[in-house]
């Protein structure tokens, strides 16, 4: 179950949070599915407008508690109410439509899910309107009316369902393999290739959705998701040109050309795009300030298990080569309100090199310039500021650094 503050987050299509224990086929990559990505970007900058939720869930008991959680700028907003006669309601202010979640009797960001425990929840678009919800048995089966965004959201999920089902089947196939076969490099490579093809298929579906609803802000989000994917440039550009100007000028719309340019901007031999973000103490650190050194730009997050598993390798490489002119700049993709978890991970993993973040999750400004849609991800920059390698992990990182510094 993804984080509301991060606009859905996933491991290779299979969503992860501290309280969900699901695994990716690839132990070294965390990817973003659209159902994760939809909340990543701030949508429209509307004037503040009221929303109202009125819900009737027959099976809920008096005294049951409902938590409403949604992002608002850099903050994660949490509201709660008590069930009376199977009914509950919320009122508030939102600046723009945003993906929100309702949880029954548990705020999963305060109390973690226990092993085997199932949390009843529903995800929906919170927007400036009167939203009606109704179900007989549980939050997860809620039917939402009175909201155009949720009508389109339902159609998006319908279009993606066959693709989602194939992802699920692939995951089950992988999990049914004997443990030794799951670790077999040839078998794993084949599984990851099939997984990647499913991702590519999902990107095509997002562009189809955008073309179908070209006047909707959901189409802008779909295009922003697809724009970050190599191989989608032409189809995304064509759809983008069809967008009304007011959608192109939204924060999401303005992101699309940046994402499209990122593919070329981060090719081997290109000058690394410069950026500036704050370290944990609030000091601004600029990428270009590292010129003169070999620099590894490491995109990671405290919630990313493959990133955390790779950190000991980075620590070893840093200890071995830092005195010879090697530096690392960590760029955290941690979410709004997760600064403490980011800082704790830095201490726990003994990451003594510079770290920066704007705590915007997948909306991290630096990540847009580098087209980051999966982590861990890294770029090795030479002393002149040019990109000389990408996605070096484990043995490949050690070999590249040895090639550079041992030769010296």
C-alpha positions in Angstrom: 0.0 0.0 0.0 1.7 3.2 -1.1 2.4 6.3 0.8 -0.2 9.0 0.4 2.5 11.6 0.8 4.4 10.2 -2.0 1.7 9.8 -4.6 1.9 6.0 -4.5 5.2 4.3 -4.4 6.2 0.8 -5.7 8.8 -1.8 -6.0 8.8 -3.0 -9.6 5.1 -2.6 -9.8 4.6 -4.4 -6.4 4.0 -1.6 -4.0 6.0 -1.3 -0.8 5.8 0.5 2.5 7.3 -0.3 5.9 4.0 -2.1 6.7 3.7 -4.2 3.5 6.1 -7.0 2.9 6.0 -7.5 -0.9 9.0 -8.2 -3.1 10.2 -7.2 -6.5 11.5 -9.7 -9.0 14.6 -7.6 -9.2 16.4 -7.3 -5.8 18.3 -4.2 -7.0 15.7 -2.0 -8.6 12.7 -0.1 -7.3 10.5 1.2 -10.1 7.5 3.4 -10.2 4.1 2.3 -11.6 1.6 4.9 -12.6 -0.7 3.9 -9.7 2.3 5.0 -7.7 3.2 8.0 -9.7 -0.2 9.7 -9.8 0.5 11.7 -6.7 4.1 12.5 -7.3 3.6 15.8 -8.9 1.7 18.8 -7.5 -1.2 19.0 -9.9 -3.1 22.2 -10.5 -2.5 25.3 -8.4 -6.1 26.2 -7.8 -7.5 28.7 -5.4 -8.2 27.1 -2.1 -11.6 25.4 -2.4 -13.7 23.4 0.0 -14.2 19.7 -0.2 -16.7 17.5 1.5 -16.8 13.8 1.9 -20.1 12.1 3.0 -19.8 8.3 3.4 -22.2 5.5 4.4 -20.6 2.0 5.1 -23.3 -0.3 6.5 -20.9 -2.7 8.2 -18.9 -0.1 10.2 -19.5 0.0 13.9 -20.2 2.9 16.1 -16.9 4.0 17.6 -14.8 2.8 14.6 -12.3 5.4 13.6 -11.5 6.6 10.0 -8.3 8.3 9.1 -8.0 10.6 6.1 -4.5 11.1 4.9 -3.3 13.2 1.9 -0.4 15.4 0.8 -0.6 19.2 0.7 2.6 20.7 -0.6 5.5 19.5 1.5 3.2 18.3 4.3 1.2 15.2 4.9 -2.3 16.1 6.3 -4.0 13.6 8.7 -7.6 14.0 9.8 -9.8 11.5 11.6 -13.4 11.0 12.7 -15.6 8.5 14.5 -18.3 6.3 12.9 -21.9 7.0 13.9 -24.6 4.7 12.5 -22.3 3.6 9.7 -21.7 7.1 8.5 -18.8 9.5 8.5 -17.9 12.8 6.9 -14.9 15.1 6.4 -14.7 18.8 5.4 -11.6 20.8 4.5 -9.7 22.9 2.1 -7.5 21.7 -0.8 -5.6 23.8 -3.3 -5.7 21.2 -6.1 -7.1 17.6 -6.7 -4.8 15.2 -4.9 -4.7 11.5 -4.2 -5.9 10.6 -0.7 -6.5 7.5 1.4 -9.0 6.5 4.0 -7.9 3.9 6.6 -10.1 2.0 9.1 -9.0 2.0 12.8 -5.3 2.5 11.9 -3.0 5.3 10.9 -0.3 3.2 9.2 2.2 6.0 9.4 2.0 5.9 13.2 1.3 2.2 13.9 3.0 -0.2 11.6 1.2 -3.2 10.1 1.9 -6.5 11.9 2.9 -9.6 10.0 -0.2 -11.1 8.3 -2.4 -8.2 9.3 -4.7 -6.8 6.6 -5.6 -3.1 6.7 -8.9 -1.9 5.3 -8.3 1.1 3.1 -9.3 2.9 -0.1 -7.5 5.3 -2.3 -9.4 8.1 -4.2 -9.0 11.6 -5.5 -9.7 14.3 -3.1 -10.8 17.4 -5.0 -12.9 20.6 -4.5 -16.3 19.0 -4.7 -18.9 17.1 -2.7 -17.8 13.5 -2.8 -20.3 10.8 -1.9 -19.1 7.3 -0.9 -21.1 4.2 -0.3 -20.3 0.5 0.5 -21.9 -2.4 2.2 -19.0 -4.2 3.8 -15.6 -2.3 3.7 -13.7 0.7 2.7 -11.9 -1.2 -0.1 -15.3 -1.7 -1.8 -16.4 1.9 -1.7 -18.1 3.3 -4.7 -17.4 7.1 -5.2 -19.8 9.5 -6.9 -19.9 13.2 -7.4 -16.3 13.4 -8.5 -15.1 13.7 -12.1 -11.6 12.8 -11.2 -12.6 9.6 -9.6 -14.6 8.6 -12.7 -11.5 9.0 -14.8 -9.4 7.3 -12.2 -11.7 4.3 -12.4 -11.4 4.1 -16.1 -7.6 4.3 -15.8 -7.5 1.4 -13.5 -9.8 -0.5 -15.9 -7.4 0.2 -18.8 -4.5 -0.9 -16.7 -6.1 -4.0 -15.2 -5.0 -6.6 -17.9 -1.4 -5.3 -17.5 -1.7 -5.4 -13.7 -3.0 -9.0 -13.9 0.1 -10.0 -15.9 2.4 -8.4 -13.4 0.6 -10.3 -10.6 0.9 -13.6 -12.5 4.6 -12.9 -13.1 5.2 -12.2 -9.5 3.4 -15.4 -8.5 5.4 -17.4 -11.0 8.6 -16.0 -9.5 7.5 -16.7 -6.0 6.6 -20.3 -6.8 10.2 -21.0 -8.0 12.5 -22.9 -5.7 14.8 -20.5 -3.7 17.9 -21.6 -5.6 16.2 -20.8 -9.0 15.1 -17.4 -7.7 18.8 -16.6 -7.2 19.9 -18.1 -10.5 21.2 -15.2 -12.6 20.0 -16.6 -15.9 16.5 -17.2 -14.6 16.3 -13.9 -12.8 17.5 -12.0 -15.9 14.7 -13.6 -17.9 12.1 -12.7 -15.3 13.4 -9.1 -15.2 13.2 -8.8 -19.0 9.6 -10.0 -19.0 8.9 -7.5 -16.2 10.4 -4.7 -18.2 8.3 -5.5 -21.2 5.2 -5.3 -19.0 6.4 -1.8 -17.8 6.8 -0.7 -21.4 3.3 -1.9 -22.2 1.9 0.1 -19.2 3.6 3.2 -20.5 1.8 2.8 -23.8 -1.5 2.5 -21.9 -0.8 5.8 -20.1 -0.3 7.6 -23.4 -3.6 6.0 -24.7 -5.3 7.3 -21.6 -3.9 10.8 -22.0 -5.1 10.9 -25.6 -8.5 9.7 -24.6 -8.9 12.4 -21.9 -6.7 15.1 -23.4 -8.5 17.9 -21.6 -8.1 16.4 -18.1 -5.3 17.0 -15.6 -5.1 13.2 -15.2 -3.9 13.1 -18.8 -1.1 15.4 -17.9 0.0 13.1 -15.1 -0.1 10.1 -17.4 2.1 11.9 -19.9 4.5 13.0 -17.2 4.8 9.4 -16.1 5.4 8.1 -19.7 7.8 11.0 -20.5 10.3 9.7 -17.9 10.5 6.4 -19.8 13.1 5.9 -22.6 11.5 5.0 -25.9 8.3 6.9 -25.2 9.6 10.3 -26.3 7.8 10.5 -29.7 4.4 9.4 -28.6 4.5 11.6 -25.5 5.6 14.6 -27.5 2.7 14.1 -30.0 0.1 13.9 -27.1 1.7 16.8 -25.3 1.2 19.0 -28.3 -2.5 18.3 -28.1 -2.8 19.5 -24.5 -4.6 22.8 -24.0 -2.3 25.6 -23.0 -3.7 25.9 -19.5 -2.7 22.3 -18.9 0.8 22.7 -20.4 1.3 25.7 -18.0 0.5 23.7 -14.8 3.4 22.5 -12.7 2.8 18.9 -14.1 2.6 20.2 -17.7 5.8 22.2 -17.3 7.6 19.0 -16.0 6.9 17.0 -19.2 9.4 18.9 -21.5 12.0 18.6 -18.7 11.5 14.9 -18.4 11.7 14.5 -22.2 15.0 16.4 -22.3 16.5 14.4 -19.5 17.1 11.4 -21.7 19.5 13.3 -23.9 20.9 15.4 -21.1 22.1 12.4 -19.2 23.7 10.4 -22.0 27.3 9.3 -21.5 29.6 12.3 -22.4 27.1 15.0 -21.6 27.8 17.7 -19.0 25.9 16.7 -15.9 22.9 19.0 -15.3 23.6 21.2 -12.3 21.3 21.5 -9.3 21.2 22.8 -5.8 19.5 21.3 -2.7 19.7 21.5 1.1 21.6 19.1 3.3 20.1 17.8 6.5 21.2 21.0 8.3 19.6 23.3 5.8 22.8 24.3 4.0 22.6 24.6 0.2 24.9 22.3 -1.7 25.5 22.7 -5.5 26.5 19.9 -7.8 29.0 22.1 -9.7 30.9 22.7 -6.4 32.3 19.2 -6.8 34.2 19.9 -10.0 37.7 18.6 -9.9 36.7 15.3 -8.3 35.2 12.1 -9.6 31.6 12.3 -8.2 29.0 9.7 -7.9 25.5 11.2 -7.8 23.5 8.6 -5.8 19.7 8.7 -5.9 18.2 6.8 -3.0 15.6 6.9 -0.2 15.3 5.7 3.3 12.3 3.5 2.4 14.1 1.9 -0.6 15.3 -1.6 0.5 17.6 -2.2 -2.5 19.1 1.2 -1.9 19.8 0.4 1.8 21.3 -3.0 0.7 23.7 -1.2 -1.7 24.8 1.4 0.9 27.5 -0.9 2.5 29.1 -1.2 -0.9 29.1 2.6 -1.3 30.6 3.0 2.2 33.4 0.6 1.3 34.1 2.3 -2.0 34.1 5.7 -0.3 36.6 4.5 2.3 38.9 3.1 -0.3 38.9 6.0 -2.8 37.8 9.2 -1.1 41.4 10.2 -0.3 42.3 9.7 -4.0 39.7 12.2 -5.3 36.4 10.2 -5.2 33.3 11.8 -3.7 29.6 10.9 -3.4 26.6 13.2 -3.4 23.5 11.4 -2.0 20.1 12.7 -3.3 17.2 11.5 -1.2 13.9 10.7 -2.8 12.3 10.7 0.7 8.7 12.0 0.9 7.2 15.1 2.5 7.3 14.9 6.2 9.9 12.1 6.2 12.9 14.2 7.0 13.6 12.4 10.3 13.6 9.0 8.6 16.0 10.3 6.0 18.4 11.6 8.7 18.1 8.4 10.7 19.0 6.3 7.6 22.1 8.4 7.0 23.3 7.7 10.5 22.3 4.1 10.6 24.0 3.3 7.3 27.1 5.4 8.1 26.8 7.6 5.0 29.4 10.2 5.8 29.5 11.9 2.4 27.3 14.9 1.5 23.5 14.3 1.4 20.8 16.6 0.0 17.1 16.5 -0.6 14.0 18.7 -1.1 11.8 16.0 0.5 9.4 16.0 -2.4 9.5 12.2 -3.0 9.4 11.4 -6.7 8.8 15.1 -7.4 12.4 15.8 -6.4 13.6 18.6 -8.6 17.0 17.1 -9.3 15.5 13.8 -10.2 13.5 15.5 -13.1 16.7 16.7 -14.7 18.1 13.2 -14.5 14.9 11.3 -15.5 14.9 9.3 -12.3 11.9 6.9 -12.2 13.5 4.1 -10.4 16.0 3.8 -7.5 18.7 3.1 -6.7 20.2 5.0 -9.6 23.5 6.8 -10.0 25.7 8.7 -12.4 29.5 8.9 -12.2 30.8 12.3 -13.1 34.4 13.0 -14.1 36.4 16.1 -12.7 35.2 18.2 -15.7 31.6 17.5 -14.8 30.9 15.1 -17.7 28.9 11.9 -17.2 31.1 8.9 -17.7 29.0 6.0 -16.4 25.5 5.2 -15.1 23.9 2.8 -12.6 27.1 1.4 -11.2 26.4 -1.0 -8.3 28.2 -3.8 -6.5 31.0 -5.3 -8.5 30.6 -2.9 -11.5 31.1 0.2 -9.3 34.3 -1.3 -7.7 35.6 -2.3 -11.1 35.0 1.2 -12.6 36.7 3.0 -9.6 39.6 0.6 -9.8 40.0 1.3 -13.5 40.1 5.1 -12.7 42.2 5.2 -9.5 44.5 2.2 -9.8 45.5 3.3 -13.3 46.5 6.6 -11.7 
